[in-house]
Tab-separated table of C-alpha atoms (C1' of nucleotides) in Angstrom:
chain	number	residue	atom	x	y	z
W	1	MET	CA	112.919	-5.063	61.093
W	2	PRO	CA	109.105	-4.708	61.199
W	3	GLN	CA	107.593	-2.287	58.775
W	4	PRO	CA	106.115	0.777	60.579
W	5	HIS	CA	102.408	0.850	60.421
W	6	VAL	CA	101.016	3.737	58.361
W	7	VAL	CA	97.429	4.984	58.714
W	8	ALA	CA	95.997	6.309	55.454
W	9	ALA	CA	95.432	9.960	54.980
W	10	PRO	CA	91.807	11.159	55.037
W	11	ALA	CA	90.467	11.729	51.427
W	12	PHE	CA	89.515	15.349	52.243
W	13	LEU	CA	90.083	17.994	54.867
W	14	SER	CA	88.954	21.607	54.706
W	15	ASP	CA	91.039	22.619	57.625
W	16	MET	CA	93.454	21.219	60.066
W	17	GLN	CA	93.132	21.085	63.873
W	18	ILE	CA	96.412	20.871	65.759
W	19	ALA	CA	96.167	20.164	69.392
W	20	THR	CA	98.571	20.176	72.314
W	21	TRP	CA	98.019	18.550	75.659
W	22	ASN	CA	100.154	17.734	78.585
W	23	ILE	CA	98.431	14.476	79.681
W	24	ASN	CA	100.504	13.796	82.952
W	25	GLY	CA	101.049	10.075	82.295
W	26	ILE	CA	99.780	8.030	79.316
W	27	LYS	CA	99.044	4.988	81.551
W	28	ALA	CA	96.646	6.930	83.837
W	29	ARG	CA	95.273	9.089	81.048
W	30	LEU	CA	94.545	6.732	78.100
W	31	PRO	CA	90.723	6.528	78.835
W	32	VAL	CA	90.369	10.362	78.901
W	33	LEU	CA	92.745	10.745	75.867
W	34	LEU	CA	90.752	8.484	73.678
W	35	GLU	CA	87.536	10.200	74.944
W	36	TRP	CA	88.750	13.597	73.989
W	37	LEU	CA	90.123	12.368	70.666
W	38	LYS	CA	86.736	10.971	69.825
W	39	GLU	CA	84.967	14.330	70.784
W	40	ALA	CA	87.520	16.874	69.287
W	41	ASN	CA	88.734	14.624	66.455
W	42	PRO	CA	92.054	16.683	65.899
W	43	ASP	CA	94.123	16.023	62.842
W	44	ILE	CA	97.342	16.290	64.851
W	45	CYS	CA	97.790	16.022	68.582
W	46	CYS	CA	100.965	16.827	70.501
W	47	LEU	CA	101.292	15.246	73.800
W	48	GLN	CA	103.712	15.941	76.674
W	49	GLU	CA	104.670	14.187	79.931
W	50	ILE	CA	103.721	10.751	78.677
W	51	LYS	CA	105.878	9.334	81.572
W	52	SER	CA	106.641	6.212	79.470
W	53	VAL	CA	109.242	4.484	77.501
W	54	ASN	CA	108.540	4.025	73.852
W	55	GLU	CA	107.795	0.352	74.264
W	56	GLY	CA	105.205	1.154	77.010
W	57	PHE	CA	103.265	3.695	74.801
W	58	PRO	CA	99.847	2.428	73.537
W	59	THR	CA	100.819	2.836	69.841
W	60	GLN	CA	98.542	0.066	68.600
W	61	ILE	CA	95.491	1.454	70.459
W	62	LEU	CA	96.005	4.982	69.050
W	63	GLU	CA	96.653	3.578	65.494
W	64	ASP	CA	93.329	1.792	65.851
W	65	ALA	CA	91.870	5.205	66.695
W	66	GLY	CA	93.045	6.482	63.365
W	67	TYR	CA	96.453	8.004	64.151
W	68	ASN	CA	100.038	7.606	62.985
W	69	VAL	CA	102.173	7.636	66.083
W	70	ALA	CA	105.556	9.165	66.849
W	71	VAL	CA	107.015	8.781	70.344
W	72	HIS	CA	109.983	10.035	72.123
W	73	GLY	CA	109.812	8.643	75.651
W	74	GLN	CA	111.762	7.850	78.732
W	75	LYS	CA	111.373	6.066	81.896
W	76	ALA	CA	109.022	7.413	84.539
W	77	PHE	CA	109.406	11.230	83.649
W	78	ASN	CA	108.897	13.647	80.751
W	79	GLY	CA	108.435	12.177	77.372
W	80	VAL	CA	106.524	13.568	74.276
W	81	ALA	CA	104.489	12.145	71.351
W	82	ILE	CA	102.802	13.389	68.179
W	83	LEU	CA	99.713	11.748	66.789
W	84	SER	CA	98.747	12.514	63.197
W	85	LYS	CA	95.966	11.281	60.898
W	86	ARG	CA	98.222	12.032	57.945
W	87	PRO	CA	101.474	10.049	57.569
W	88	PHE	CA	104.653	11.531	58.776
W	89	ASP	CA	107.197	12.772	56.013
W	90	GLU	CA	109.992	13.279	58.679
W	91	VAL	CA	110.270	12.783	62.320
W	92	SER	CA	113.201	14.287	64.438
W	93	TYR	CA	113.887	13.281	67.988
W	94	GLY	CA	115.305	15.724	70.568
W	95	LEU	CA	116.154	19.423	70.666
W	96	PRO	CA	119.458	20.184	68.933
W	97	GLY	CA	122.154	22.018	70.798
W	98	ASP	CA	123.383	19.701	73.591
W	99	ASP	CA	124.166	16.010	72.824
W	100	SER	CA	124.521	15.338	76.559
W	101	ASP	CA	120.843	16.100	77.364
W	102	GLU	CA	119.137	12.776	78.098
W	103	GLN	CA	115.586	14.324	78.898
W	104	SER	CA	112.949	13.620	76.264
W	105	ARG	CA	111.246	16.918	75.786
W	106	TYR	CA	111.223	17.673	72.100
W	107	LEU	CA	109.780	15.871	69.017
W	108	GLU	CA	109.425	17.376	65.609
W	109	ALA	CA	107.471	16.098	62.560
W	110	VAL	CA	106.517	17.171	59.040
W	111	VAL	CA	103.127	16.253	57.590
W	112	GLN	CA	102.048	16.658	53.942
W	113	LEU	CA	98.922	18.611	53.259
W	114	ASP	CA	96.973	19.038	50.023
W	115	ASP	CA	98.869	22.248	48.948
W	116	THR	CA	101.768	22.625	51.372
W	117	ILE	CA	103.433	20.899	54.299
W	118	ILE	CA	102.992	21.603	58.051
W	119	ARG	CA	106.007	21.297	60.496
W	120	VAL	CA	104.882	20.588	64.187
W	121	ALA	CA	106.825	20.294	67.275
W	122	SER	CA	105.721	18.763	70.720
W	123	ILE	CA	107.591	20.654	73.436
W	124	TYR	CA	107.883	19.884	77.064
W	125	LEU	CA	109.930	22.869	78.456
W	126	PRO	CA	111.525	22.356	81.761
W	127	ASN	CA	109.744	23.606	84.797
W	128	GLY	CA	112.863	25.067	86.352
W	129	ASN	CA	111.963	25.020	90.022
W	130	PRO	CA	113.477	25.455	92.555
W	131	VAL	CA	115.179	28.595	91.192
W	132	ASP	CA	118.335	28.305	93.298
W	133	SER	CA	118.976	24.825	91.879
W	134	PRO	CA	120.548	23.617	88.589
W	135	LYS	CA	116.973	23.007	87.402
W	136	TYR	CA	116.530	26.666	86.676
W	137	SER	CA	119.788	27.086	84.872
W	138	TYR	CA	118.810	23.967	82.788
W	139	LYS	CA	115.554	25.585	81.938
W	140	LEU	CA	117.110	28.880	80.728
W	141	ALA	CA	119.729	26.887	78.711
W	142	TRP	CA	116.888	24.703	77.202
W	143	MET	CA	115.092	27.897	76.269
W	144	ASP	CA	118.322	29.347	74.613
W	145	ARG	CA	118.620	26.143	72.617
W	146	LEU	CA	114.773	26.408	71.572
W	147	ILE	CA	115.309	30.042	70.432
W	148	ALA	CA	118.303	29.116	68.346
W	149	HIS	CA	116.481	26.083	66.734
W	150	ALA	CA	113.429	28.122	66.126
W	151	LYS	CA	115.505	30.722	64.366
W	152	GLN	CA	116.770	28.069	61.982
W	153	LEU	CA	113.285	26.607	61.348
W	154	LEU	CA	111.889	30.038	60.500
W	155	LYS	CA	114.402	30.383	57.770
W	156	LEU	CA	112.546	27.462	56.101
W	157	GLU	CA	109.520	29.800	55.648
W	158	GLU	CA	107.169	26.964	56.212
W	159	PRO	CA	103.877	26.723	58.184
W	160	LEU	CA	105.341	25.918	61.586
W	161	VAL	CA	103.550	25.166	64.859
W	162	LEU	CA	105.652	24.906	68.055
W	163	ALA	CA	103.193	23.463	70.443
W	164	GLY	CA	103.448	22.339	74.098
W	165	ASP	CA	103.891	22.993	77.745
W	166	TYR	CA	106.239	25.919	77.817
W	167	ASN	CA	106.158	26.196	81.658
W	168	VAL	CA	106.080	29.955	81.173
W	169	ILE	CA	103.352	32.297	82.380
W	170	PRO	CA	103.932	35.134	79.764
W	171	GLN	CA	102.166	38.038	81.603
W	172	SER	CA	100.465	38.729	84.899
W	173	GLN	CA	97.054	38.497	83.152
W	174	ASP	CA	97.870	34.810	82.554
W	175	ALA	CA	97.441	33.830	86.163
W	176	LYS	CA	94.426	34.121	88.401
W	177	ARG	CA	96.705	35.106	91.309
W	178	PRO	CA	99.905	36.519	89.748
W	179	GLU	CA	101.304	37.503	93.081
W	180	LEU	CA	101.815	33.823	93.997
W	181	TRP	CA	104.219	33.422	90.991
W	182	VAL	CA	106.529	36.379	90.964
W	183	ASN	CA	109.475	34.345	92.493
W	184	ASP	CA	108.571	31.110	90.491
W	185	ALA	CA	110.586	29.740	87.565
W	186	LEU	CA	107.337	29.972	85.545
W	187	ALA	CA	107.130	33.712	85.854
W	188	LEU	CA	110.627	35.091	86.698
W	189	PRO	CA	111.979	37.859	84.266
W	190	GLN	CA	114.667	35.596	82.795
W	191	SER	CA	111.956	33.006	81.796
W	192	ARG	CA	109.510	35.590	80.499
W	193	ALA	CA	112.306	37.354	78.546
W	194	ARG	CA	113.348	34.095	76.770
W	195	PHE	CA	109.608	33.611	75.839
W	196	ARG	CA	109.443	37.123	74.516
W	197	SER	CA	112.620	36.361	72.476
W	198	LEU	CA	110.732	33.499	70.711
W	199	LEU	CA	107.994	35.886	69.798
W	200	ASN	CA	110.498	38.520	68.623
W	201	LEU	CA	111.922	36.005	66.136
W	202	GLY	CA	108.556	36.330	64.321
W	203	LEU	CA	106.476	33.661	66.079
W	204	THR	CA	102.875	34.353	67.177
W	205	ASP	CA	101.188	33.247	70.324
W	206	ALA	CA	98.035	31.679	68.637
W	207	LEU	CA	95.725	32.126	71.733
W	208	ARG	CA	96.700	35.861	71.934
W	209	ALA	CA	96.189	36.418	68.237
W	210	VAL	CA	92.489	35.531	68.708
W	211	ASN	CA	91.773	36.582	72.259
W	212	THR	CA	93.494	39.222	74.455
W	213	ASP	CA	91.154	38.607	77.489
W	214	ALA	CA	92.582	37.960	81.027
W	215	GLY	CA	91.488	34.914	82.848
W	216	ILE	CA	92.273	32.346	80.196
W	217	TYR	CA	94.112	29.298	81.558
W	218	THR	CA	95.385	25.950	80.496
W	219	PHE	CA	96.604	24.445	83.996
W	220	TRP	CA	94.925	24.147	87.451
W	221	ASP	CA	96.764	22.492	90.195
W	222	TYR	CA	95.297	19.322	91.735
W	223	GLN	CA	95.879	20.834	95.078
W	224	ALA	CA	94.028	23.306	97.218
W	225	GLY	CA	90.849	23.271	95.221
W	226	ALA	CA	92.556	25.136	92.414
W	227	TRP	CA	90.018	24.066	89.769
W	228	LYS	CA	86.969	24.825	91.965
W	229	ARG	CA	88.379	28.242	92.605
W	230	ASP	CA	89.467	28.706	88.911
W	231	ASN	CA	93.008	29.384	90.195
W	232	GLY	CA	94.726	28.655	86.969
W	233	ILE	CA	97.699	29.734	84.811
W	234	ARG	CA	98.239	29.817	81.077
W	235	ILE	CA	101.415	27.929	80.379
W	236	ASP	CA	100.513	25.728	77.398
W	237	HIS	CA	100.985	27.530	74.110
W	238	ALA	CA	101.135	27.186	70.273
W	239	LEU	CA	103.649	29.519	68.585
W	240	LEU	CA	103.074	30.033	64.762
W	241	SER	CA	105.384	30.951	61.998
W	242	PRO	CA	104.075	33.772	59.737
W	243	GLN	CA	103.113	31.053	57.092
W	244	ALA	CA	101.019	29.352	59.740
W	245	VAL	CA	99.447	32.597	60.975
W	246	ASP	CA	98.417	33.390	57.466
W	247	ARG	CA	96.251	30.274	57.720
W	248	LEU	CA	95.123	30.678	61.381
W	249	GLU	CA	91.308	30.280	61.739
W	250	GLU	CA	90.881	29.707	65.407
W	251	CYS	CA	92.526	28.816	68.715
W	252	ARG	CA	90.527	27.472	71.651
W	253	ILE	CA	91.051	25.879	74.978
W	254	ASP	CA	89.026	22.828	75.901
W	255	LYS	CA	88.563	23.878	79.565
W	256	HIS	CA	85.622	21.527	80.108
W	257	VAL	CA	88.066	18.509	80.083
W	258	ARG	CA	89.571	19.551	83.487
W	259	GLY	CA	86.146	18.724	84.891
W	260	TRP	CA	86.112	15.168	83.672
W	261	THR	CA	86.814	12.090	85.829
W	262	LYS	CA	90.528	11.387	86.409
W	263	PRO	CA	91.558	14.424	84.364
W	264	SER	CA	95.048	15.850	83.687
W	265	ASP	CA	95.969	19.077	85.528
W	266	HIS	CA	96.407	20.565	82.027
W	267	VAL	CA	93.655	20.785	79.321
W	268	PRO	CA	94.026	20.481	75.500
W	269	LEU	CA	94.751	23.751	73.418
W	270	VAL	CA	93.580	23.418	69.815
W	271	VAL	CA	94.642	25.510	66.825
W	272	THR	CA	92.798	25.503	63.584
W	273	VAL	CA	94.529	26.344	60.219
W	274	SER	CA	92.961	26.383	56.902
W	275	GLU	CA	94.365	24.375	53.934
W	276	ALA	CA	94.185	27.587	51.785
W	277	ASP	CA	96.295	30.517	52.475
W	278	ASN	CA	94.154	33.430	53.917
W	279	ALA	CA	96.617	36.176	53.241
V	1	DA	C1'	90.716	26.685	108.042
V	2	DT	C1'	96.279	26.165	110.396
V	3	DG	C1'	93.927	21.745	105.761
V	4	DA	C1'	93.267	20.143	101.192
V	5	DC	C1'	97.020	16.226	94.922
V	6	DC	C1'	98.525	13.155	91.380
V	7	DT	C1'	101.733	9.920	88.759
V	8	DG	C1'	105.196	6.314	88.152
V	9	DT	C1'	107.793	3.627	90.556
V	10	DT	C1'	113.292	1.187	93.615
V	11	DT	C1'	105.746	-0.019	96.570
V	12	DA	C1'	108.406	4.601	100.383
V	13	DA	C1'	107.545	8.353	106.486
V	14	DC	C1'	109.650	8.477	97.774
V	15	DA	C1'	110.806	11.918	93.769
V	16	DG	C1'	108.979	15.256	90.715
V	17	DG	C1'	105.679	18.116	89.140
V	18	DA	C1'	103.755	23.441	88.806
DNA sequence: ATGACCTGTTTAACAGGA
């Protein structure tokens, strides 16, 4: 059994940047991912839709870029990963609650900081369309499992960041053209109610904690000139436990990355938390 | 404009995404 490679922790960090990004295929996106990691230099980066088996993931290349790598992949579709400059204390694969679920959409890891730990999950919540198919009931059931698991995690009273592609447009202000989404799995009342249930457990939408403006998006479709028209939706979110919110410094969306060559249709969202408690 | 994409893959007048 080969020893897993461990990248040494940085000697000093005044704050932590935790990013999430649906990259829509690691094979097609590796150059853009490496470019953005170099530019933004996040401490932790949650990835979704890697569309790769574990063996096909460019672990060595990302380790050479300074990251420890945890991967939960599958063939062709879905797949999540977490990159971390600091070593992983624990990694758990898959969302609890249904042993028959074979889709790789959830990965959770714990990282040691100077004065505490931080628990991070990379989430690729099911799309759910079309809504008259089993895909929508799978989405709602998956969200119910996420609510149940989040409830357990919150009992730990740790700094917790549940970050990823939630495939939920929380409110009409989170879409450029909300009327196009009223009958869509991303915006239907049952989807939105479950997203609100997560918040009602005591989780905070990090972006909304720092900015309540309309017109903030994380996804622009490849089709119909959506990017050119700024026809976007906000579906990538970081939900924080109270202990993480106490350390929240900033939350930003790296919108400019959507304009790069061969981009993902999603852009990175970055949460900055301090190493010291601000409360 | 009635049009307009991208990815991985069983390379297809495909499936799945959002």
